[in-house]
mmCIF file of C-alpha atoms in Angstrom:
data_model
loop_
_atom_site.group_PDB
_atom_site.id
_atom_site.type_symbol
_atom_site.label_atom_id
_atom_site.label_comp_id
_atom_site.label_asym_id
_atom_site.label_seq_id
_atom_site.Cartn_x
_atom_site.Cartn_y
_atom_site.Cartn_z
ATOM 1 C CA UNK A 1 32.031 51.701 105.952
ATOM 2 C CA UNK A 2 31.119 52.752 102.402
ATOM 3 C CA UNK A 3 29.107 55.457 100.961
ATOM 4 C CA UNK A 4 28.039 58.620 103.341
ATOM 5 C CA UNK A 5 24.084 58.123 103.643
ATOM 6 C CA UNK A 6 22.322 61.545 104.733
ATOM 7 C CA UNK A 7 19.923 60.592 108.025
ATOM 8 C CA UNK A 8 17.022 61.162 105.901
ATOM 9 C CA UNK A 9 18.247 59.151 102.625
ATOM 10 C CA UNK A 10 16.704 55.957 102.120
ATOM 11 C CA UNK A 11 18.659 52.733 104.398
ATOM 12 C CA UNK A 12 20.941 50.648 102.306
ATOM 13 C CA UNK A 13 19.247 47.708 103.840
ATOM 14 C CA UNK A 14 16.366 48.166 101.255
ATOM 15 C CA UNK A 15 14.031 48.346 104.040
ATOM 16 C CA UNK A 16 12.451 51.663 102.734
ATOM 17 C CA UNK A 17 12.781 53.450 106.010
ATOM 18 C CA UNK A 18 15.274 56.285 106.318
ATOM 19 C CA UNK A 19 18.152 55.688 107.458
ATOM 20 C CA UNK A 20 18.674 57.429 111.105
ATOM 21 C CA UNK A 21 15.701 55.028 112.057
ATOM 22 C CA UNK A 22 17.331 51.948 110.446
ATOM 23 C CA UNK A 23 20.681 51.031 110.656
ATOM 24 C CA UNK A 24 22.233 54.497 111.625
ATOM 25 C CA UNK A 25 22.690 53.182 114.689
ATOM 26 C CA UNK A 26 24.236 50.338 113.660
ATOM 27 C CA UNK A 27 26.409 51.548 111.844
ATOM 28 C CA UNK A 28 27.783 53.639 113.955
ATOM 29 C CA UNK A 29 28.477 50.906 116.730
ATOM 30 C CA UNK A 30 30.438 49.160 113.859
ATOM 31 C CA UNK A 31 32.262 52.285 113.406
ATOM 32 C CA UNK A 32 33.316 52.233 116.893
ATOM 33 C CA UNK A 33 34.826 49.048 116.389
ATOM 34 C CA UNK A 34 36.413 49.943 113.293
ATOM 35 C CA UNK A 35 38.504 52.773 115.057
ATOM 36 C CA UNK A 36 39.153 50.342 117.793
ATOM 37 C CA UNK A 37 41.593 48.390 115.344
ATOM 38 C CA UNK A 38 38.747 45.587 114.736
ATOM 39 C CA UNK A 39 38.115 44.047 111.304
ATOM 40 C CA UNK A 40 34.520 44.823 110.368
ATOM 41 C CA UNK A 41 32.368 43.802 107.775
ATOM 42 C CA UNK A 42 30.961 45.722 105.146
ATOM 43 C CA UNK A 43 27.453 46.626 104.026
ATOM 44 C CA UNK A 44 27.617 43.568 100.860
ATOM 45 C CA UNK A 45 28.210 41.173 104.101
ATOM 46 C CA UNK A 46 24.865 41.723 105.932
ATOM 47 C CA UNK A 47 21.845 39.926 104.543
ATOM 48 C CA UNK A 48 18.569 41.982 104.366
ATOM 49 C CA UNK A 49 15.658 40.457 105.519
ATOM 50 C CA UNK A 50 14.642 40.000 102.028
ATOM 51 C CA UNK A 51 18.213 37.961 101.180
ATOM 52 C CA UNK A 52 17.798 35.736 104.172
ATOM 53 C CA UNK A 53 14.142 34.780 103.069
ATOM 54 C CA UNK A 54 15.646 33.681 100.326
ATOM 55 C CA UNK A 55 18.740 31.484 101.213
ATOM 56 C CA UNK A 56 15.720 30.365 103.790
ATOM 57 C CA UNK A 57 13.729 28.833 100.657
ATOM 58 C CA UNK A 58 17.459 27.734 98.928
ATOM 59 C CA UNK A 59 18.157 25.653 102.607
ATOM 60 C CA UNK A 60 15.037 23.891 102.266
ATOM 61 C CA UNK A 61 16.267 22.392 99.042
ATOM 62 C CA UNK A 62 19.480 21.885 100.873
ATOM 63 C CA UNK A 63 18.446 20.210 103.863
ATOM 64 C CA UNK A 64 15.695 18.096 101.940
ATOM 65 C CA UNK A 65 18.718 16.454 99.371
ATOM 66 C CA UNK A 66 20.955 16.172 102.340
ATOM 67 C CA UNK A 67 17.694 13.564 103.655
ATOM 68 C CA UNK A 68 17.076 12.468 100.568
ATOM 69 C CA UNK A 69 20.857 11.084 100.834
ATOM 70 C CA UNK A 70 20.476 9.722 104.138
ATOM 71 C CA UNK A 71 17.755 7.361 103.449
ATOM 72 C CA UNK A 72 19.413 5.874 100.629
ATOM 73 C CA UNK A 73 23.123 5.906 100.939
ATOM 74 C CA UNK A 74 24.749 2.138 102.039
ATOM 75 C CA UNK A 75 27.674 -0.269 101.229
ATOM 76 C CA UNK A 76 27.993 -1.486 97.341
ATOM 77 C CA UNK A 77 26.652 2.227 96.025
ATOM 78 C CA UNK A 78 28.862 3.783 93.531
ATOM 79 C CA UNK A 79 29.612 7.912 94.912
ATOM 80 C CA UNK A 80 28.594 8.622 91.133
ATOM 81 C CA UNK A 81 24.904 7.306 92.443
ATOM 82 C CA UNK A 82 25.240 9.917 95.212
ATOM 83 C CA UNK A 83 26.335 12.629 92.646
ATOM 84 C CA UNK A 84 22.742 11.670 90.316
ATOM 85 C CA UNK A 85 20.874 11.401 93.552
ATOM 86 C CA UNK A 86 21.670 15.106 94.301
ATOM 87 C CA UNK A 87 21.178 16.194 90.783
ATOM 88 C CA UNK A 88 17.952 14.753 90.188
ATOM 89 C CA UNK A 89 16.513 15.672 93.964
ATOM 90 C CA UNK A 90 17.797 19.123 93.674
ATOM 91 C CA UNK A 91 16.801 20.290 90.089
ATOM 92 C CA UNK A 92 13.206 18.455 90.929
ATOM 93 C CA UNK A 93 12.379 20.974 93.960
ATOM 94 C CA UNK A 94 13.921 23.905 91.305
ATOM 95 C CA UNK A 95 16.677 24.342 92.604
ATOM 96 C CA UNK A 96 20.777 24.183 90.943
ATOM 97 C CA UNK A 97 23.771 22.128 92.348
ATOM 98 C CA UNK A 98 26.191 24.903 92.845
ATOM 99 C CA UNK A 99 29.182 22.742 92.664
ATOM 100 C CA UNK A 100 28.381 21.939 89.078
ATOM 101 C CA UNK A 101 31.033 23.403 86.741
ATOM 102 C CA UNK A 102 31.684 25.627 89.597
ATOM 103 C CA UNK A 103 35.544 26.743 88.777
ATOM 104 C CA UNK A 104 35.632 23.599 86.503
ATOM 105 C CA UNK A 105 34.139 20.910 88.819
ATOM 106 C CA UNK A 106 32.853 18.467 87.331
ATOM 107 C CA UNK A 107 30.141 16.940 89.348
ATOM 108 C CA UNK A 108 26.784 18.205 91.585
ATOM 109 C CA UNK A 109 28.277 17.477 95.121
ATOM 110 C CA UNK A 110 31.550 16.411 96.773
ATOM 111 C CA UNK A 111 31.988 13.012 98.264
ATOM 112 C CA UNK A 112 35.107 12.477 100.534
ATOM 113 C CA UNK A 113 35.788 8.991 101.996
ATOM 114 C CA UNK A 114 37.929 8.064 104.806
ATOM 115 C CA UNK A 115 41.624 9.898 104.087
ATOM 116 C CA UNK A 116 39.743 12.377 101.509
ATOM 117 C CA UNK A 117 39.422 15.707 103.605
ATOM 118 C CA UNK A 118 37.687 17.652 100.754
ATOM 119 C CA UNK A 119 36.404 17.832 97.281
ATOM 120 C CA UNK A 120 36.265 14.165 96.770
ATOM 121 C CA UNK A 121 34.681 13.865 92.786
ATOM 122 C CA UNK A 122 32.071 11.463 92.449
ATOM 123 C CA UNK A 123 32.813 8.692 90.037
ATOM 124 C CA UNK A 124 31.269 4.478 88.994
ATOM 125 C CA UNK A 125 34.713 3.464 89.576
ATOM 126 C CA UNK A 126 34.324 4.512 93.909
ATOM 127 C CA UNK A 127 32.236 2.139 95.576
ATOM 128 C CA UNK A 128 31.458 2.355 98.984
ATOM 129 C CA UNK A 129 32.587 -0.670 101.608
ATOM 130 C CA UNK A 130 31.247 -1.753 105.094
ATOM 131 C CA UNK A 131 33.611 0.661 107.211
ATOM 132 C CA UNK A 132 33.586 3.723 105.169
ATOM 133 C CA UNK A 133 32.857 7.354 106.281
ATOM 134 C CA UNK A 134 32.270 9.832 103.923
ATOM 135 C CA UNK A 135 31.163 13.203 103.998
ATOM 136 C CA UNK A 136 28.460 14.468 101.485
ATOM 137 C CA UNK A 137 28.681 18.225 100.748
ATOM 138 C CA UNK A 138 25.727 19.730 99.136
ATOM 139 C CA UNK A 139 25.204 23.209 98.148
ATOM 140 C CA UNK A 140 21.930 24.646 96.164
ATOM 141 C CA UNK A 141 21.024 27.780 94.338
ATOM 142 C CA UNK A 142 17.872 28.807 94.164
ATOM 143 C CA UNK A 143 16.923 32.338 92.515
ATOM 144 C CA UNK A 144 20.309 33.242 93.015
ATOM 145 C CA UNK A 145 20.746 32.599 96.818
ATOM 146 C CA UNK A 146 22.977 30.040 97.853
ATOM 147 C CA UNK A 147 22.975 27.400 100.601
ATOM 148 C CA UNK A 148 25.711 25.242 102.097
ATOM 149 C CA UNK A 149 25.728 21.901 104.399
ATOM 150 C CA UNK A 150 27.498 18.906 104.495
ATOM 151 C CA UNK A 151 27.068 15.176 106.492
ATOM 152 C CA UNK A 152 28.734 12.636 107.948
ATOM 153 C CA UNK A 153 27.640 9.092 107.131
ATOM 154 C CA UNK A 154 28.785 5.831 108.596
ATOM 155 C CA UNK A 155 28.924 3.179 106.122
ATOM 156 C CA UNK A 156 28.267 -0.552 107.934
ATOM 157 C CA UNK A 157 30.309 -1.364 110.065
ATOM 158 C CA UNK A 158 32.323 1.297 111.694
ATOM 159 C CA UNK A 159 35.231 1.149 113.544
ATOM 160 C CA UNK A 160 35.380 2.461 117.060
ATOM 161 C CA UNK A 161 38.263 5.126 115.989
ATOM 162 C CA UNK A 162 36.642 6.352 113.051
ATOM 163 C CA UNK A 163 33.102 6.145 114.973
ATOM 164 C CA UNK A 164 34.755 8.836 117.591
ATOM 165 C CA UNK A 165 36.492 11.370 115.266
ATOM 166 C CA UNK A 166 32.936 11.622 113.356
ATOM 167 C CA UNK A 167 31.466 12.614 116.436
ATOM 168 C CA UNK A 168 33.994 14.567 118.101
ATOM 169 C CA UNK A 169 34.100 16.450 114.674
ATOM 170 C CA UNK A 170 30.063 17.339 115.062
ATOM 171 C CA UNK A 171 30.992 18.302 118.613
ATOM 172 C CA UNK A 172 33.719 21.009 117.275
ATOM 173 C CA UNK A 173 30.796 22.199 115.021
ATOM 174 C CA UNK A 174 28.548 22.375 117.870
ATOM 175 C CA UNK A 175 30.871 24.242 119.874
ATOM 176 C CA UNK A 176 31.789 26.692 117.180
ATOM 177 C CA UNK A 177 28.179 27.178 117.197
ATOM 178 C CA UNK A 178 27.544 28.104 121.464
ATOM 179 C CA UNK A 179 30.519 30.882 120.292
ATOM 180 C CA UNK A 180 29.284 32.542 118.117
ATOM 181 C CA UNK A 181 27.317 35.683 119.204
ATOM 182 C CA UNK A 182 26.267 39.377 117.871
ATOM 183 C CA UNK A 183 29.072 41.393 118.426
ATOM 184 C CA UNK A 184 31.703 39.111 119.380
ATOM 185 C CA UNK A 185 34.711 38.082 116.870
ATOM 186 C CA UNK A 186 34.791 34.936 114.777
ATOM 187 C CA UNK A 187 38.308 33.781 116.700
ATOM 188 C CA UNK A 188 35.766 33.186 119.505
ATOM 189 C CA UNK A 189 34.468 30.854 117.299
ATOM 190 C CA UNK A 190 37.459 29.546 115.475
ATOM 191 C CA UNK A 191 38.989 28.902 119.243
ATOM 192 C CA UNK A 192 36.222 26.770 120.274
ATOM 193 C CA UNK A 193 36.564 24.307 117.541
ATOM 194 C CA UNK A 194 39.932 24.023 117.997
ATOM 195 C CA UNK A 195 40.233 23.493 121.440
ATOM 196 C CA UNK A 196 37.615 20.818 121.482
ATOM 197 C CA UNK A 197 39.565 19.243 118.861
ATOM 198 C CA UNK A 198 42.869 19.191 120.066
ATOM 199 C CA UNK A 199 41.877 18.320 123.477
ATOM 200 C CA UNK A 200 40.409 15.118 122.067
ATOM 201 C CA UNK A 201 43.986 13.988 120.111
ATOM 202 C CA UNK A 202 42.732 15.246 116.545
ATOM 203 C CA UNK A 203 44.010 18.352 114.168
ATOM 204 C CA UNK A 204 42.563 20.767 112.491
ATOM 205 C CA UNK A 205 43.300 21.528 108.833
ATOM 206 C CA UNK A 206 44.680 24.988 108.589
ATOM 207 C CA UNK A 207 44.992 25.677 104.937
ATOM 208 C CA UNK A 208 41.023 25.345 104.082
ATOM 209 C CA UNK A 209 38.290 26.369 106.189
ATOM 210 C CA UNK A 210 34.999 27.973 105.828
ATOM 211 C CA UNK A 211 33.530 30.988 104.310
ATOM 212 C CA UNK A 212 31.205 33.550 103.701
ATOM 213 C CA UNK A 213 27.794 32.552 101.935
ATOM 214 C CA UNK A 214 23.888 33.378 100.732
ATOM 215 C CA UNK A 215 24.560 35.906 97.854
ATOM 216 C CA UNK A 216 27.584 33.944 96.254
ATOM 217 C CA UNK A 217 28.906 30.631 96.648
ATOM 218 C CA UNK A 218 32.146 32.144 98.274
ATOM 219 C CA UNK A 219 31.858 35.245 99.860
ATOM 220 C CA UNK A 220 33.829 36.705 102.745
ATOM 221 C CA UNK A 221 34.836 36.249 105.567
ATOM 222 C CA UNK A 222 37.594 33.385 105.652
ATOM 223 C CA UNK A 223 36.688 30.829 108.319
ATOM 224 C CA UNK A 224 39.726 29.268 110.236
ATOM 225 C CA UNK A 225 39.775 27.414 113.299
ATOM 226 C CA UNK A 226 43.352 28.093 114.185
ATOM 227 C CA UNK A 227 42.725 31.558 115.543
ATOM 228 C CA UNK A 228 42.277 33.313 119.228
ATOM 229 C CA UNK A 229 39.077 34.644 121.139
ATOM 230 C CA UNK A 230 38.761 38.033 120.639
ATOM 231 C CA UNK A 231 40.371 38.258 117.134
ATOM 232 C CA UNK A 232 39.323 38.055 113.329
ATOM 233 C CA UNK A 233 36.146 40.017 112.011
ATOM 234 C CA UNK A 234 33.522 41.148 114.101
ATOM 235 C CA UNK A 235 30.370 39.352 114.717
ATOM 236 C CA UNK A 236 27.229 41.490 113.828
ATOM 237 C CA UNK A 237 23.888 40.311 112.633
ATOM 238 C CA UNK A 238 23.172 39.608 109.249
ATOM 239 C CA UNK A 239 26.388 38.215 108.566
ATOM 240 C CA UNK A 240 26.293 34.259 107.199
ATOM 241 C CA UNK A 241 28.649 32.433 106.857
ATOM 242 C CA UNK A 242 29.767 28.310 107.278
ATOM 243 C CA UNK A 243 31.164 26.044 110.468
ATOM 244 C CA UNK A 244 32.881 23.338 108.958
ATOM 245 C CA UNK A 245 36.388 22.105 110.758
ATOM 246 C CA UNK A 246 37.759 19.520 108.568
ATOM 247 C CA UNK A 247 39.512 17.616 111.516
ATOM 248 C CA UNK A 248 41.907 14.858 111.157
ATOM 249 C CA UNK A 249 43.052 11.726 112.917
ATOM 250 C CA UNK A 250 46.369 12.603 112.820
ATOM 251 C CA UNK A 251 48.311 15.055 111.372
ATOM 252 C CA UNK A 252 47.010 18.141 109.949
ATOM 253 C CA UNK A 253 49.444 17.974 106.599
ATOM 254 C CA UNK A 254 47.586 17.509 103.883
ATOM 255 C CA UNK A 255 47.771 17.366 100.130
ATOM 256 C CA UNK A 256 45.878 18.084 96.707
ATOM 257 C CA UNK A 257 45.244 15.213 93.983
ATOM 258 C CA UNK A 258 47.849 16.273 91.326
ATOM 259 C CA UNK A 259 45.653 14.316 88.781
ATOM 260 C CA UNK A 260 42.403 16.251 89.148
ATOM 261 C CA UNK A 261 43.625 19.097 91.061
ATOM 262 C CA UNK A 262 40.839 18.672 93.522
ATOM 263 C CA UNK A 263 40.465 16.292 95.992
ATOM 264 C CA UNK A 264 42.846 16.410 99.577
ATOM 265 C CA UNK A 265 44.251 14.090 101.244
ATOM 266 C CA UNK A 266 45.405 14.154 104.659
ATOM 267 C CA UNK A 267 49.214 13.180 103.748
ATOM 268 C CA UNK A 268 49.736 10.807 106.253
ATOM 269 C CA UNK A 269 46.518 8.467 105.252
ATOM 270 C CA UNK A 270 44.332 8.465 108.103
ATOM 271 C CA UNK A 271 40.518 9.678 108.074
ATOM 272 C CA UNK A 272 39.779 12.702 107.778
ATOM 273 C CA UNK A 273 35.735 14.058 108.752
ATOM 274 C CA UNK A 274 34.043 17.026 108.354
ATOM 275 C CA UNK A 275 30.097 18.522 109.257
ATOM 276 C CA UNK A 276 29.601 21.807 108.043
ATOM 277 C CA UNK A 277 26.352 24.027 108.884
ATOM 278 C CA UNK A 278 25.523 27.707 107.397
ATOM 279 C CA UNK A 279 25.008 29.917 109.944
ATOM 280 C CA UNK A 280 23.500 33.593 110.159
ATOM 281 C CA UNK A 281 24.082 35.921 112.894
ATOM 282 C CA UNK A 282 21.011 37.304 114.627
ATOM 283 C CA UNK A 283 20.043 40.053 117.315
ATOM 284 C CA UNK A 284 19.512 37.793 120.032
ATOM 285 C CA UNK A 285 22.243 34.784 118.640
ATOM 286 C CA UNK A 286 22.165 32.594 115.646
ATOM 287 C CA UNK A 287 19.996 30.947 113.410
ATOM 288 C CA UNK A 288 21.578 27.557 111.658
ATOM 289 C CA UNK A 289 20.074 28.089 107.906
ATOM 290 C CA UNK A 290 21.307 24.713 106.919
ATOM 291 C CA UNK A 291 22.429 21.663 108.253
#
């Protein structure tokens, strides 16, 4: 797992207590699973109770921009509004837009209409139109703890298609939620979404999923939703990380704006929707931290 702790050494958790009355035991479970051929997570991947208080108070921020965007998002709004909507809601509650200059991104949140799968830049020049969807992805820091969420929004008036792959897509999510459980594997989750998917006439992206989160942005594990029960990294608690199935209408090709080497496109041009929720692994289940 990492380094040998003595029984009586201090817990890596920061907890104070020693270790063969902490997470000895715990450890040694994972270990069992380790030797088993399993993929296991490593000590950096399990939040201590005083890292999950904290994404706690970053998700608050989170959540509250995510309604903040809700209440005032319609037909005629530029996605650049959205973008200083975010900014100003999230730096007034203290908070930081992650996404900000974040590998060179220009902008505080990610706006993807319609055929846009992901990473949609805000900008005066995109308005939104009766018929629209678009997700809004949000992320915050706050004291150096992340949090991660995104929405759906229907824009007017929706059509029926694009009315049922927004909620079949929140279904997925919702399933890849019931899956998830201490001590299981994250296939059982990535299986979930996909079969609910597939079984409604939609794909799945395969090439981006979602990830690890709470002490950095992007943090292990890789999230897919093309993989099988009983495979990928073991469940235990304390891990975090995001749902968030970008499904598609149609095919699951897609491909990456070659003028701001950002936004994707599903490459046959129908919609594309995503929810995303940040998720942390408990004793008796899951906790969402932000949705």
């Amino acid at each position: 797992m990492s380094v040998k702790i003595g029984r009586n050494d201090p817990c890596w958790c920061g907890s104070g207590r020693k270790y063969k009355t902490c997470h000895q035991s715990f450890d040694e479970k994972i270990e069992k699973y380790r030797e088993a051929g399993c993929i296991v997570p490593t000590h950096d991947l399990i939040k201590t109770p005083k890292d999950i208080e904290g994404i706690r108070e970053s998700a608050k921020i989170n959540v509250a921009v995510l309604d903040y965007v809700a209440e005032h998002i319609k037909a005629g709004m530029s996605t650049e509004e959205i973008d200083r909507m975010v900014y100003e809601k999230t730096t007034a509650m203290g908070g930081i837009p992650a996404p900000l200059n974040y590998q060179g991104f220009p902008k505080s949140v990610c706006t993807s209409i319609n055929e846009e799968v992901c990473h949609g830049i805000p900008s005066e020049d995109i308005i939104l139109k009766d018929g629209d969807i678009i997700n809004v992805d949000v992320s915050t820091i706050l004291d150096g703890y992340f949090s991660d969420s995104s929405r759906m929004f229907l824009i007017g008036d929706v059509s029926e298609e694009k009315k049922r792959l927004v909620q079949v897509t929140k279904e997925c999510v919702e399933e890849g939620l019931k899956a998830v459980k201490p001590w299981g594997f994250l296939g059982d989750m990535g299986q979930a979404v996909h079969d609910h998917a597939y079984e409604n006439g939609y794909t799945i992206v395969r090439e981006i999923g979602g990830h690890g989160v709470g002490k950095e942005f992007h943090e292990e594990p890789w999230v897919g939703y093309h993989s099988k029960r009983g495979t990928e990294m073991l469940l235990v608690p304390g891990m975090m990380f995001t749902i968030e199935p970008m499904v598609n209408m149609g095919k699951e090709a897609i491909y990456i704006d070659d003028e701001n080497n950002w936004t994707v496109y599903t490459e046959d041009g129908l919609p594309s929707a995503q929810w995303e929720i940040q998720v942390l692994v408990t004793e008796e289940g899951t906790e969402v931290i932000s949705w």
